[in-house]
Short mmCIF file of C-alpha atoms and ligand atoms in Angstrom, two decimals:
data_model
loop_
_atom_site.label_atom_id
_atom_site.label_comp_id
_atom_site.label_asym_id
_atom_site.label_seq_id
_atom_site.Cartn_x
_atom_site.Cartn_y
_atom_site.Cartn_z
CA UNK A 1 27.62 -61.36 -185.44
CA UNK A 2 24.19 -62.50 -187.01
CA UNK A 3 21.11 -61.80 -185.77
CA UNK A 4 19.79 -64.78 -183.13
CA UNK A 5 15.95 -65.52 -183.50
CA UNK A 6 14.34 -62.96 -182.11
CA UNK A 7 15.17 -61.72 -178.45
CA UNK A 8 12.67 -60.61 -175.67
CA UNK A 9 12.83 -59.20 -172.61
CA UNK A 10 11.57 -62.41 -171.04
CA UNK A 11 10.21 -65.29 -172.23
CA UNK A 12 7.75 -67.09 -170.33
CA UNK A 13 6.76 -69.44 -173.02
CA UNK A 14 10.25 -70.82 -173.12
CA UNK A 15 10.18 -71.17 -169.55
CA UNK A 16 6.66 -72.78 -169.59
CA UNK A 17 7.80 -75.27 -172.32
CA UNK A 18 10.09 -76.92 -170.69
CA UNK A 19 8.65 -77.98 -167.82
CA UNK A 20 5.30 -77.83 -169.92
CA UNK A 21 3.87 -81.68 -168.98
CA UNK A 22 4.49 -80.37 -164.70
CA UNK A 23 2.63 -77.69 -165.24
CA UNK A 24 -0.24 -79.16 -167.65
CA UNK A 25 -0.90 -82.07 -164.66
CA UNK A 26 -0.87 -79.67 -161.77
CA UNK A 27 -3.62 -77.36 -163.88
CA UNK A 28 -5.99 -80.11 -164.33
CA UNK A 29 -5.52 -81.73 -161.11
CA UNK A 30 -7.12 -78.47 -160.02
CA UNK A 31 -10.15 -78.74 -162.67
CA UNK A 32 -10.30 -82.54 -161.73
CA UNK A 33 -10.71 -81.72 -157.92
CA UNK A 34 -13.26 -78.27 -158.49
CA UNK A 35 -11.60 -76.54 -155.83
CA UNK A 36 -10.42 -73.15 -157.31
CA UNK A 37 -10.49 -71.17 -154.28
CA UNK A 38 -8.97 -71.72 -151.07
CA UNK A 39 -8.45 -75.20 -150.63
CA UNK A 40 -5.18 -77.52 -150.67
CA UNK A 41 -3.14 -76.65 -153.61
CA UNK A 42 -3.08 -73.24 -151.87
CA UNK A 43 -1.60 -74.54 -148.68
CA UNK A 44 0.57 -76.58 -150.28
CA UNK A 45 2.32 -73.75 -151.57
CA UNK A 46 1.92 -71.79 -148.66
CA UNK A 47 3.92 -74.33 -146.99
CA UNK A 48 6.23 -75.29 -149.32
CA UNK A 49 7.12 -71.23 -150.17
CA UNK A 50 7.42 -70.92 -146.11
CA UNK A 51 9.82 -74.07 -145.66
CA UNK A 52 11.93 -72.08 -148.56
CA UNK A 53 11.64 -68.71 -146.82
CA UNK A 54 12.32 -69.90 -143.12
CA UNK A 55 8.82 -67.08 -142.78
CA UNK A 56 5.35 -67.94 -142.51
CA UNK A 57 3.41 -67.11 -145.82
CA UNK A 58 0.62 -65.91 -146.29
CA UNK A 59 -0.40 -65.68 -150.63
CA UNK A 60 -3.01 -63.35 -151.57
CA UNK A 61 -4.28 -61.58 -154.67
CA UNK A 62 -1.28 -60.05 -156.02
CA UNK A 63 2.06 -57.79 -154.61
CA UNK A 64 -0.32 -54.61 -154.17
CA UNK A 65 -2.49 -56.23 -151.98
CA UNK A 66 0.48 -57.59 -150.35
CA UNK A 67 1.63 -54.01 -149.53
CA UNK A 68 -2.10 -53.12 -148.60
CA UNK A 69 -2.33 -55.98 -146.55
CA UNK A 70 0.94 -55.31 -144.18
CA UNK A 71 0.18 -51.87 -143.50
CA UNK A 72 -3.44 -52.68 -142.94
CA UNK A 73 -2.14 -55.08 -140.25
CA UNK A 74 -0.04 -53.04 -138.60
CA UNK A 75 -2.78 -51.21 -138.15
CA UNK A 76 -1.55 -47.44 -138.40
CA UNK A 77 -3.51 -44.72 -138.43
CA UNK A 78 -3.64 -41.80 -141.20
CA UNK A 79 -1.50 -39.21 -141.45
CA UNK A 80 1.50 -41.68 -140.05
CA UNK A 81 4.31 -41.39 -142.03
CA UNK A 82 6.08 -44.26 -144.09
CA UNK A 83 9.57 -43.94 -145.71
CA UNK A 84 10.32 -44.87 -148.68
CA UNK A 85 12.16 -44.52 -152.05
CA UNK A 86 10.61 -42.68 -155.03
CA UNK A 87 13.13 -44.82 -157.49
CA UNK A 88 10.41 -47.79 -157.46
CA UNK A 89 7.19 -49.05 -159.05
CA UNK A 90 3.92 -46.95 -157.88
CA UNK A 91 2.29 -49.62 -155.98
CA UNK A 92 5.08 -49.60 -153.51
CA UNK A 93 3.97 -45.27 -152.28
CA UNK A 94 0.22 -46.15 -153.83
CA UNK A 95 -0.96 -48.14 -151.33
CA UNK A 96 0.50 -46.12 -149.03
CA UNK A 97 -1.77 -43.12 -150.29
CA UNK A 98 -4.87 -45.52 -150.50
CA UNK A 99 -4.35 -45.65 -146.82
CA UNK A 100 -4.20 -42.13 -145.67
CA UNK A 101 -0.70 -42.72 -144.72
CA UNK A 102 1.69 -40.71 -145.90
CA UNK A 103 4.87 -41.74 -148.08
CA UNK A 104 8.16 -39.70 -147.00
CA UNK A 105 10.70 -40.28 -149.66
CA UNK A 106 14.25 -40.99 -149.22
CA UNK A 107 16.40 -40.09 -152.10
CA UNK A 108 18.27 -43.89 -153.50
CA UNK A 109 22.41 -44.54 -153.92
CA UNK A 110 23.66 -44.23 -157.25
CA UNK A 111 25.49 -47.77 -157.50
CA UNK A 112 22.53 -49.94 -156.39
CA UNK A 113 19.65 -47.60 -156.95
CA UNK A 114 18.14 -48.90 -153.51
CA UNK A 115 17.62 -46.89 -150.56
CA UNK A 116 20.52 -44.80 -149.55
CA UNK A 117 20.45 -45.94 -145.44
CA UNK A 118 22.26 -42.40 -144.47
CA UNK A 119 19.50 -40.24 -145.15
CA UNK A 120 16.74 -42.32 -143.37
CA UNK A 121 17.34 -40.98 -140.11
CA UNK A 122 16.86 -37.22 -141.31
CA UNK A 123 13.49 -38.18 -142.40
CA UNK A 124 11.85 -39.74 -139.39
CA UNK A 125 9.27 -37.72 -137.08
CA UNK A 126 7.14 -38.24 -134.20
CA UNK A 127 4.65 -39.68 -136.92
CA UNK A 128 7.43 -42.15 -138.42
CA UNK A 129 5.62 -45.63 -138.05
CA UNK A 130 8.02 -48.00 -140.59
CA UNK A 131 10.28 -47.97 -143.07
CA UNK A 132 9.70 -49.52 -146.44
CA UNK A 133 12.76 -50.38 -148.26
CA UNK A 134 12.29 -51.95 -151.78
CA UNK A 135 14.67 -54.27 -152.82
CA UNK A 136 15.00 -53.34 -156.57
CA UNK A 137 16.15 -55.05 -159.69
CA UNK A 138 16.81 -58.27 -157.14
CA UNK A 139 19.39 -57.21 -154.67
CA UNK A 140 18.71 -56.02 -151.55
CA UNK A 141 18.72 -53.06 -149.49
CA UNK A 142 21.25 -52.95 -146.75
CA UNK A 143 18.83 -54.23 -143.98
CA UNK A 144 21.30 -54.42 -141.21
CA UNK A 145 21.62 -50.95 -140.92
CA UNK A 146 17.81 -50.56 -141.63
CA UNK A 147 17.45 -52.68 -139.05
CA UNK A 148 19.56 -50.72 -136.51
CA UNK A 149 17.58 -47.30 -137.49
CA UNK A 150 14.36 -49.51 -136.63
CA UNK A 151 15.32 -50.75 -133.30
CA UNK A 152 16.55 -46.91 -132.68
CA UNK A 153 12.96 -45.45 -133.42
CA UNK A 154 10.72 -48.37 -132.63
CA UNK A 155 9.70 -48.41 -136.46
CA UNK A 156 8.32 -51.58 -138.34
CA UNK A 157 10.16 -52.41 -141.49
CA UNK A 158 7.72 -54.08 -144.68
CA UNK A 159 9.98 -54.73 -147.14
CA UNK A 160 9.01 -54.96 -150.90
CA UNK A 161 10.16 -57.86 -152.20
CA UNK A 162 8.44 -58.18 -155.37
CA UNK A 163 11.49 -58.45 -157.55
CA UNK A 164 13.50 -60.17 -154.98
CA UNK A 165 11.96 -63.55 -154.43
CA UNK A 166 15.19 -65.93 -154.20
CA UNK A 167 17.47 -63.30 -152.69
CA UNK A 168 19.25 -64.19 -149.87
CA UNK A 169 20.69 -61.21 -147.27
CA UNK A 170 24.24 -61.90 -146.09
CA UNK A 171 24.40 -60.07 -142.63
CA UNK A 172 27.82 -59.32 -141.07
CA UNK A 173 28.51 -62.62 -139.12
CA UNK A 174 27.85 -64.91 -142.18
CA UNK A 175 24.17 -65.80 -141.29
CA UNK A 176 21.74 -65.47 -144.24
CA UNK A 177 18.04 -65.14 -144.30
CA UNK A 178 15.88 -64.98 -147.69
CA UNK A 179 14.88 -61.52 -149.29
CA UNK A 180 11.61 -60.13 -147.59
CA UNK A 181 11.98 -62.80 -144.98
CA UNK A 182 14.19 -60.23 -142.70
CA UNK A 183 11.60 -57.03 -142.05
CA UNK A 184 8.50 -57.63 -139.84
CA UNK A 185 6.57 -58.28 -143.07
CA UNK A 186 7.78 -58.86 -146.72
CA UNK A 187 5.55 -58.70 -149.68
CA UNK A 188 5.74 -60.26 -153.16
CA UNK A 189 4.69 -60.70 -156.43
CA UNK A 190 3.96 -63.46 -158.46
CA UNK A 191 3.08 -61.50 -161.90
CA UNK A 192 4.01 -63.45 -164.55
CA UNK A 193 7.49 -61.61 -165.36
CA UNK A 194 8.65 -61.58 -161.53
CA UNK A 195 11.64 -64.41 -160.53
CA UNK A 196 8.73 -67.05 -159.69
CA UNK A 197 5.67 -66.01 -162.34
CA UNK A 198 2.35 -67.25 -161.70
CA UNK A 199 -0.04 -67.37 -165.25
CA UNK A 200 -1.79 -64.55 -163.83
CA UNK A 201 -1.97 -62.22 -160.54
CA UNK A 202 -0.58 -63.32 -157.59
CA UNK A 203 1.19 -62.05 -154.18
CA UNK A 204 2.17 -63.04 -150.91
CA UNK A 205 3.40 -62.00 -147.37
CA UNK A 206 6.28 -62.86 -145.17
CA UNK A 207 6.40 -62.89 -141.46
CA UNK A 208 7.27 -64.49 -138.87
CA UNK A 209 5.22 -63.42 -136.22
CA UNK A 210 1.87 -65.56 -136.00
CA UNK A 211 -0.06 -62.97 -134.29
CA UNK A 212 0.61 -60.89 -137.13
CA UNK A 213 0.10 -63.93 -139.76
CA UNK A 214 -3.20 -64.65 -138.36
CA UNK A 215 -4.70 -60.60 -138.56
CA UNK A 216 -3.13 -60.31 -142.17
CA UNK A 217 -4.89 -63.54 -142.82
CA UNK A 218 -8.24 -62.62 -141.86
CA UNK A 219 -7.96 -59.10 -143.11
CA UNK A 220 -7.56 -60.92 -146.74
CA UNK A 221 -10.69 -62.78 -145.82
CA UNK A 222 -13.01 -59.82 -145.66
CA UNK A 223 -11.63 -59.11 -141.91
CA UNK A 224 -13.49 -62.59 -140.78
CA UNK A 225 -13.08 -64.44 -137.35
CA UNK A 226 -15.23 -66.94 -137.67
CA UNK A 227 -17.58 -67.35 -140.54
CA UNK A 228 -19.69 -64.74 -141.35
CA UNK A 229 -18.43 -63.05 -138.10
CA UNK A 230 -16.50 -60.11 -139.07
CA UNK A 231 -14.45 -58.13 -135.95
CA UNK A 232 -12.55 -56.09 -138.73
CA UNK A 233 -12.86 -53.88 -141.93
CA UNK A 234 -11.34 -56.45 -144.40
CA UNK A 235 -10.85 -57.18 -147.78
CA UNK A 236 -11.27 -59.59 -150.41
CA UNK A 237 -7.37 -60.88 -151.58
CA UNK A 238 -6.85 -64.40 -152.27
CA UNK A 239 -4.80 -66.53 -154.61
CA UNK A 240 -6.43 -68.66 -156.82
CA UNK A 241 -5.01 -72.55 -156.92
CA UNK A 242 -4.63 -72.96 -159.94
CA UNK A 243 -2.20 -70.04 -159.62
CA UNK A 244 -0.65 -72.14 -156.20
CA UNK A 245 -0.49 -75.15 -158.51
CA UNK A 246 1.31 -73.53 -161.10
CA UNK A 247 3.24 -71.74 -158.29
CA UNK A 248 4.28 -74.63 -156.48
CA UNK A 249 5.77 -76.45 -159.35
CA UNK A 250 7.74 -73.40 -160.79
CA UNK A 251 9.04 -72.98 -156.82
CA UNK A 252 11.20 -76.34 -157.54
CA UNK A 253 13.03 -74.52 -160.17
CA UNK A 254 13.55 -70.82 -158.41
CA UNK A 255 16.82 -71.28 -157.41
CA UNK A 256 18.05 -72.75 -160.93
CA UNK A 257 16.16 -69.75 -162.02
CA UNK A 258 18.13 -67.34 -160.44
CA UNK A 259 20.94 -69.03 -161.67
CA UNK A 260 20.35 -68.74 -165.08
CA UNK A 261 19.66 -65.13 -164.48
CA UNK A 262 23.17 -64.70 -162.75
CA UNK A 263 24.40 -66.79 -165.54
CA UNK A 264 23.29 -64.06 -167.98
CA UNK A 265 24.53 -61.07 -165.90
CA UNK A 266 27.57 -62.39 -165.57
CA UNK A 267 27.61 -63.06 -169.46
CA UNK A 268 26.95 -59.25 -169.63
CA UNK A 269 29.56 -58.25 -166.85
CA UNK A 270 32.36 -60.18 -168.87
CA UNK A 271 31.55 -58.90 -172.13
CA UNK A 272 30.51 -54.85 -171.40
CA UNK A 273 33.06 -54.23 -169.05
CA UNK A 274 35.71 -50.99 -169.13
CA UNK A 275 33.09 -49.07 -171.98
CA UNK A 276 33.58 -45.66 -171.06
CA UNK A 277 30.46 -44.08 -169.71
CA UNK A 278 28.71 -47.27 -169.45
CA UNK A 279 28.18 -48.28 -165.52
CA UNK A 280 27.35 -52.20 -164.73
CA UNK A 281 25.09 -53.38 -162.13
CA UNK A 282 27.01 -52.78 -158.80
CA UNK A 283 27.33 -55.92 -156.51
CA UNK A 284 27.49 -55.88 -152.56
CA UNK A 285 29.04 -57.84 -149.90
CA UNK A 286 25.51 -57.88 -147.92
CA UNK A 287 23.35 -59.58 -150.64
CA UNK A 288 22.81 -61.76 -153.49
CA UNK A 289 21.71 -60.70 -156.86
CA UNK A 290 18.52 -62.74 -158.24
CA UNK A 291 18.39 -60.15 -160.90
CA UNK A 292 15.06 -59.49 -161.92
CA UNK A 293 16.21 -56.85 -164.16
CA UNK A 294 20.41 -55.78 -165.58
CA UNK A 295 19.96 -52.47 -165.19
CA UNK A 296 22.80 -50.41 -166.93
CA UNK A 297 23.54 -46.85 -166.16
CA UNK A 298 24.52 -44.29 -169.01
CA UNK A 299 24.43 -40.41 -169.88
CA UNK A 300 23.27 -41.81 -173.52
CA UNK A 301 20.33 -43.88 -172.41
CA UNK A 302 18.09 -42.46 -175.14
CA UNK A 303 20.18 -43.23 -178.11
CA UNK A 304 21.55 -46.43 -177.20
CA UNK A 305 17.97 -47.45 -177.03
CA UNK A 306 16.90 -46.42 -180.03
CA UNK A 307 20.06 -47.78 -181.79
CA UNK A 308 19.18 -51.52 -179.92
CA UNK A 309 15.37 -51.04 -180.79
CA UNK A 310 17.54 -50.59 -184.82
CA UNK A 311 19.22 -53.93 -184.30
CA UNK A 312 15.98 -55.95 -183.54
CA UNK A 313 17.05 -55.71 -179.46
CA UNK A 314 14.18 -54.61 -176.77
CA UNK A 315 14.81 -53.00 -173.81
CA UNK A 316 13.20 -50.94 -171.40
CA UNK A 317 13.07 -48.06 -168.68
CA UNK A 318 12.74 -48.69 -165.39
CA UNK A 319 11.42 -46.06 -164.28
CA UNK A 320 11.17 -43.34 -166.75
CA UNK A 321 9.86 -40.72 -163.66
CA UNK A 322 10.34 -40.48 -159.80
CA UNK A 323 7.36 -41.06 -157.90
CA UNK A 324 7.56 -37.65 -156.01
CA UNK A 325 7.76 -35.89 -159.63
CA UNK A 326 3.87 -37.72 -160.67
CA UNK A 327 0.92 -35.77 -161.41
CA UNK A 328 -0.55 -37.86 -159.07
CA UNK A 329 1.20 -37.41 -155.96
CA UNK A 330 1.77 -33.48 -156.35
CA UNK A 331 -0.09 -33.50 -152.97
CA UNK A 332 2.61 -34.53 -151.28
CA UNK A 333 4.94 -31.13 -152.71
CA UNK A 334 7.86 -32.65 -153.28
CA UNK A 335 10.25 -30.42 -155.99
CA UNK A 336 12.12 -31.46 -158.74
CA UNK A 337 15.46 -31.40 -157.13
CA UNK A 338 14.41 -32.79 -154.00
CA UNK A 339 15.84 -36.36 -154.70
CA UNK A 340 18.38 -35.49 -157.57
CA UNK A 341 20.15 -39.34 -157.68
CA UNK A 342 16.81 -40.70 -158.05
CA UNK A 343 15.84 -38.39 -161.12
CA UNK A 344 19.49 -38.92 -162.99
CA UNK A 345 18.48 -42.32 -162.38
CA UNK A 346 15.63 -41.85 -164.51
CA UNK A 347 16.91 -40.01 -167.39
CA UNK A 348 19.86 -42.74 -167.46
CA UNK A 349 19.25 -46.52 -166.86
CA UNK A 350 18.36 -48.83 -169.70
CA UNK A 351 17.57 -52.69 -168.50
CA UNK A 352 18.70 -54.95 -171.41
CA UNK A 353 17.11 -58.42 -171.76
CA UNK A 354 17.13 -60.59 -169.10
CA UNK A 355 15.77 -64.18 -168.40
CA UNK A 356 16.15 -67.93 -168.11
CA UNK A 357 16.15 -68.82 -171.37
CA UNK A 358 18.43 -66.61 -173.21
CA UNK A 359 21.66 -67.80 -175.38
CA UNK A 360 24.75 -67.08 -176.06
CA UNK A 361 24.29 -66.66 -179.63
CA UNK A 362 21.52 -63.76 -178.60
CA UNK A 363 23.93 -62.57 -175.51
CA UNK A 364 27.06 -62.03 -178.27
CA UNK A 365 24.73 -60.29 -180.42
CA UNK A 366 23.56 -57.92 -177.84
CA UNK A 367 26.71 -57.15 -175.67
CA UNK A 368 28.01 -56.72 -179.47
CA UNK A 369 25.46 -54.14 -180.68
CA UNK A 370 26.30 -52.12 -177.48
CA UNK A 371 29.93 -51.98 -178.05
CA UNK A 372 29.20 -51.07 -181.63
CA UNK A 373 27.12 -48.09 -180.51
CA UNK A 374 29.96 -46.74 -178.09
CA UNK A 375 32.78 -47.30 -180.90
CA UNK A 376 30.78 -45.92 -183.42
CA UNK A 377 30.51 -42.47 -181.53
C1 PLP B 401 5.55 -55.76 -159.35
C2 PLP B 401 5.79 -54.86 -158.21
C3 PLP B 401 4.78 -54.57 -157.28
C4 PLP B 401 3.35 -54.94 -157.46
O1 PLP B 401 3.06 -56.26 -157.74
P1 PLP B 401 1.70 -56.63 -158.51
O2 PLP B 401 1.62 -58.10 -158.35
O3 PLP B 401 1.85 -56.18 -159.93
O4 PLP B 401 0.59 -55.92 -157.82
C5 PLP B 401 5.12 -53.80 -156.17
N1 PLP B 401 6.36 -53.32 -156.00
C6 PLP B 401 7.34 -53.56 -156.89
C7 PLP B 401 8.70 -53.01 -156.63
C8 PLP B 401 7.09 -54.31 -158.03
O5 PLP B 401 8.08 -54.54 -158.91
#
């Protein structure tokens, strides 16, 4: 097949242009009305992002601050322990660190690459305060039977949710809830590449407990009560509106967003399956996929890559190193060895292209070039 113009990993120009004249009124409605922080256009989305979530929402600087801002909330102490996965992106363990809490990794399942549930239990101590599952690549981790372990233990759960806005969790009697809206607290990310992309930083929080709303919304406001009365160590995390604006007009379109996205992973499923020593994203009964990333699993990771960089085709390694095997969390003396599906993981998975506004002219041309690279060895 000829080469298709050229192919990115995403595209957020396409994306922008075609809902370019929404999105051009909404940003100068907000330099019309001179309100650029706080203000309407930020409740608006708020709102609107809640009504979608069945959660209150709470948007603040970006998906770090999110994570900050839950376990700053919950209001643990140092030294508790959190567990996690080390198959993630840093924030997820860094703001744990930043905290003086400490992160106690759970090795990941080798299908889904999130959380394996069955070794959660083996990791919790008298100083186990929550569990933070991530839900990665856009499908979720199996919360029921987080949930269950939480009840058990009396833990909070804070889910990261950055790459799963516009998942929905399927629990065993057919009830759904959204992705992040099923913990105590979810947190999110709006950078630009995530499934809803502000033009800049941006995060939220889930929850549904207004108690809990109301401290993570005054710890994002410098811990204030009522102006300039502070009864709390705070900080300073807020999302701009012209980010909401943009926000709340790209919210319209999530779900036909994840759509395409499906669209394309199913375009991939169809066309790479039964290639020996290639493993496709694994699909389960308990969630949806929104795929933020097609993450492919293979012993040749290295060289298909380099023979798709040859054909003009980008794509990229999520994540080339476990968390517990980084310089900078040697503190916490975690071996190599010590979570072995999570470091195959790393040596192995390849995320192709993915987004809304790919074609099938580039889609043949990839799922071709792959084929070509396994037949050709
Ligand atoms: C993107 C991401 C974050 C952090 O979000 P930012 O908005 O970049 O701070 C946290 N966790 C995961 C899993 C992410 O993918």
């Amino acid at each position: 097949m000829s080469k298709p113009s050229i192919i990115h990993m995403v595209d957020l120009y396409g994306q922008y242009f075609r809902i370019k004249d929404e999105i051009d009124t909404a940003i100068q409605d907000v330099i019309r009305s001179s309100v650029f922080i706080k203000g309407g256009k930020v409740n608006e989305f708020e709102d609107h992002l809640s009504k979608y979530l069945e959660a209150g929402v709470i948007a603040c600087g970006n998906g770090t601050d999110a994570l900050q801002l839950a376990f700053m909330a919950l209001e643990l102490q140092p030294g508790d322990e959190v567990i996690t996965t080390p198959f993630t992106f840093v924030a997820t363990a860094e703001v744990l660190a930043l905290l003086g809490l400490k992160p106690v990794f759970t090795d990941v399942c080798p299908d889904t690459f999130n959380m394996d549930v069955s070794a959660i239990e083996a990791a919790i101590t008298p100083r186990t305060k929550a569990i933070l599952p991530v839900h990665l690549f856009g499908q979720s981790a199996d919360m029921e039977s987080i949930n269950a372990i939480a009840e058990k233990h009396n833990l909070f759960i804070v889910e990261d949710a950055a790459q799963s806005l516009g998942t929905e969790y399927i629990f065993r009697n057919g009830e759904k809830k959204k992705s992040g809206a099923v913990g105590t607290i979810g947190c999110t990310s709006f950078f630009p590449s995530k499934n809803l992309g502000a033009f800049g930083d941006g995060g939220a929080l889930f929850t549904s407990d207004e108690a809990l709303a109301a401290r993570i919304r005054s710890i994002a406001n410098h811990g204030m009560k009522v102006r300039y009365y502070y009864d709390r160590i705070g900080v300073n995390s807020r999302l701009d509106s012209i980010q909401a604006a943009i926000l709340d007009v790209k919210l319209k379109y999530l779900d036909q967003y994840v759509a395409l996205r499906q669209a394309v992973a199913y375009w991939y499923d169809t066309r790479l399956a039964g290639i020996d020593g290639l493993q496709l994203p694994e699909r389960v009964s308990y969630s949806t996929h929104s795929f933020h990333q097609y993450t492919i699993r293979t012993g040749k990771r290295d060289q298909l890559q380099e023979f798709l960089k040859s054909k003009g085709i980008p794509s990229m390694v999520y994540y080339p190193k476990a968390i517990h095997l980084q310089e900078a969390y040697r503190y916490l003396a975690y071996r190599e060895g010590d979570f072995p599906v999570a470091e195959a993981l790393t040596r192995e998975v390849l995320s192709l292209p993915m987004h809304t506004e790919m074609d099938e002219g580039q889609l043949g041309y990839i799922s071709d070039a792959v084929r070509d690279f396994y037949n050709s060895r």
